mmCIF file of C-alpha atoms in Angstrom:
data_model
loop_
_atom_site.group_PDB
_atom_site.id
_atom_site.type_symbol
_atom_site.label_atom_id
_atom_site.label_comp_id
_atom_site.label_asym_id
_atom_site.label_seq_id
_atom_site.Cartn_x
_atom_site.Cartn_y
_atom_site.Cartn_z
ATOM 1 C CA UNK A 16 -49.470 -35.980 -47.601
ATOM 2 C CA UNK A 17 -51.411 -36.469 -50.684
ATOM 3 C CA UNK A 18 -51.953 -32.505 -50.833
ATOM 4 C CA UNK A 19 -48.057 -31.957 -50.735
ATOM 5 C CA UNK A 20 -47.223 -34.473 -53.191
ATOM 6 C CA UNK A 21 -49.797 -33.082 -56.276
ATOM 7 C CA UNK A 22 -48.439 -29.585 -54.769
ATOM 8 C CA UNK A 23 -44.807 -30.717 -55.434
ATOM 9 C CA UNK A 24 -45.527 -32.354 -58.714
ATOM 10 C CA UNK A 25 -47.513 -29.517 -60.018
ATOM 11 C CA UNK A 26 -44.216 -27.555 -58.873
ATOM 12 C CA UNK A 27 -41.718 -29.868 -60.884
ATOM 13 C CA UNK A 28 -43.461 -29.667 -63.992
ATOM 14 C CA UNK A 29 -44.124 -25.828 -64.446
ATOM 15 C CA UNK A 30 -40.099 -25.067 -65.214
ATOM 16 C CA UNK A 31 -40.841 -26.943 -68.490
ATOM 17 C CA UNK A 32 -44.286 -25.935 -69.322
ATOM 18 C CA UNK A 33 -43.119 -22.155 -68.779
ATOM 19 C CA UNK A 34 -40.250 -22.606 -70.951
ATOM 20 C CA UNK A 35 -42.295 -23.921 -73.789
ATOM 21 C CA UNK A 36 -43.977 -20.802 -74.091
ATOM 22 C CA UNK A 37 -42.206 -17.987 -72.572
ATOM 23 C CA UNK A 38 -43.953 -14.673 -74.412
ATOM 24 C CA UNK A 39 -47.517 -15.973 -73.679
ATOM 25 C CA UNK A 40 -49.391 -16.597 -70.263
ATOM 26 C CA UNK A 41 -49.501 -19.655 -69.279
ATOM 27 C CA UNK A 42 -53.506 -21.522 -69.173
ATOM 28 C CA UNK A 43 -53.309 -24.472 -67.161
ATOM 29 C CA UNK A 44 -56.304 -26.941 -67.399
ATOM 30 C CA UNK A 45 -56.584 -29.024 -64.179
ATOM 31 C CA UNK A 46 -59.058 -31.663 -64.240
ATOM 32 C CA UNK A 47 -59.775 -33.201 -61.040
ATOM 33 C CA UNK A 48 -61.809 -36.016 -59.509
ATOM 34 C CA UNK A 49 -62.232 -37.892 -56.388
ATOM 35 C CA UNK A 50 -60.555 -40.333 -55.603
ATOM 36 C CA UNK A 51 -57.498 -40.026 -54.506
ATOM 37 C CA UNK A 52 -57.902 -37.118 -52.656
ATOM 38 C CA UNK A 53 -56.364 -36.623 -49.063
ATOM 39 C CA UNK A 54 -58.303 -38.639 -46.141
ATOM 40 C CA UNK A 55 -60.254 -40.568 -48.583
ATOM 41 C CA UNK A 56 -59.536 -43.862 -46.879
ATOM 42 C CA UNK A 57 -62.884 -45.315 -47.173
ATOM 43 C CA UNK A 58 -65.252 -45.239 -50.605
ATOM 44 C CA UNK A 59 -68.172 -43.717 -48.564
ATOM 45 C CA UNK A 60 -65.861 -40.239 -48.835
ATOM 46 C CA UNK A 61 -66.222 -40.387 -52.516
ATOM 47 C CA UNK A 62 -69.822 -41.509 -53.543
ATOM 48 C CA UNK A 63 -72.989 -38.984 -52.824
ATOM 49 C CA UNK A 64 -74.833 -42.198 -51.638
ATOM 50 C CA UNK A 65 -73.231 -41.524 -48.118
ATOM 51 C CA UNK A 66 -74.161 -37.998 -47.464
ATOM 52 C CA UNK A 67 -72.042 -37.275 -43.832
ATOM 53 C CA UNK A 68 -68.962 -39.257 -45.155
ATOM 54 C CA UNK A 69 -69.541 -37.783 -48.980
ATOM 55 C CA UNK A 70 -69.469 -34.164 -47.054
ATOM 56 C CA UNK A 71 -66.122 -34.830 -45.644
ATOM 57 C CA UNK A 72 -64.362 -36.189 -48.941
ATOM 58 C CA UNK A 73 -65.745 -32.809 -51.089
ATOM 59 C CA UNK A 74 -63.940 -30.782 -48.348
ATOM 60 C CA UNK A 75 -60.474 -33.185 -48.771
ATOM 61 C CA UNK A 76 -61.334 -32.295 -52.380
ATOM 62 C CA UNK A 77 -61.700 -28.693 -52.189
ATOM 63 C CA UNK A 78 -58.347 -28.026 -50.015
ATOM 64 C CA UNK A 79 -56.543 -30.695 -52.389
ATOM 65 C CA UNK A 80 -57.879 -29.096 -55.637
ATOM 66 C CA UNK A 81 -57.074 -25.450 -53.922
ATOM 67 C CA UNK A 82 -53.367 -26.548 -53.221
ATOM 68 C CA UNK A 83 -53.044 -27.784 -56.566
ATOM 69 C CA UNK A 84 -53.860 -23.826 -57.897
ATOM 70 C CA UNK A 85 -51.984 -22.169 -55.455
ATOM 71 C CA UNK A 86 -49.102 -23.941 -56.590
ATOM 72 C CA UNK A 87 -49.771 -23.311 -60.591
ATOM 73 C CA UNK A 88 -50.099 -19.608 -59.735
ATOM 74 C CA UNK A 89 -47.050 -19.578 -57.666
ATOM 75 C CA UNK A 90 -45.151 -20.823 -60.311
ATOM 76 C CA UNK A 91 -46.729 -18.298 -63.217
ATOM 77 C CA UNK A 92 -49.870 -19.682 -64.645
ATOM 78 C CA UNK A 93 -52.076 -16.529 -65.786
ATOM 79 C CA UNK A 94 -54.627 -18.729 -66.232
ATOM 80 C CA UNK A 95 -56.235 -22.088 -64.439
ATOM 81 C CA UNK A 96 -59.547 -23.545 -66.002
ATOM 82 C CA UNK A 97 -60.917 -26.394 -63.641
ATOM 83 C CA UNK A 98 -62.952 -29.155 -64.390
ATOM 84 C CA UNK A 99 -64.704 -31.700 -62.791
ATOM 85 C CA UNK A 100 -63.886 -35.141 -63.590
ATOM 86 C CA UNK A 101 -65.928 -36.771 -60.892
ATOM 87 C CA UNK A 102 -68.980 -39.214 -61.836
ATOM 88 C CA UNK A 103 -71.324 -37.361 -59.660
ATOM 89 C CA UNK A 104 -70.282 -34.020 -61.390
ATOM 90 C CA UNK A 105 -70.404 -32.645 -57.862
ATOM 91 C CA UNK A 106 -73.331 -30.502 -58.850
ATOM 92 C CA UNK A 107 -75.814 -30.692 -56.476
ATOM 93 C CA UNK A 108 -73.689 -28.165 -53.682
ATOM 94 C CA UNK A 109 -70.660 -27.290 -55.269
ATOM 95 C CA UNK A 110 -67.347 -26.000 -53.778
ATOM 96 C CA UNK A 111 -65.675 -23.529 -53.257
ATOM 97 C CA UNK A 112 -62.554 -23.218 -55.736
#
């Protein structure tokens, strides 16, 4: 549910940011972190001190943050720079994006 909503808001907001700047591409920065994300409905899915349950929140994270570019490139970003905003800087294996 979580997935659809940022999905849908990242929708609603692109008519305006397009419009601001119609003759240029469109760079998006999307800064993420974790929580928040879809499933996480215990901490242990968002701190590396719980390895199994940490595994399972990066994934939630990976699909939401996934959805959430999908949906800027649907609506006509050229451009999507991602960053990290996660205290563990998800480093040690990171994602897929």
């Amino acid at each position: 549910m979580r997935t659809l909503r940022t999905f849908l808001l990242v929708i609603l907001a692109l008519p305006v940011a397009l419009s601001a700047q119609p003759s240029r591409g469109l760079k998006v920065l999307l800064l993420y972190d974790m929580e928040g994300i879809t499933a996480a409905d215990e901490y242990r899915k968002t701190t590396f001190a719980h390895p199994a349950q940490y595994a399972e929140g990066r994934q939630s994270l990976t699909a939401d943050v996934n959805a959430a570019i999908a949906g800027l490139k649907a609506g006509g970003a050229t451009e999507v720079v991602v960053v990290d905003g996660h205290g563990s800087g998800n480093t040690r294996e990171p994602d897929i994006l």
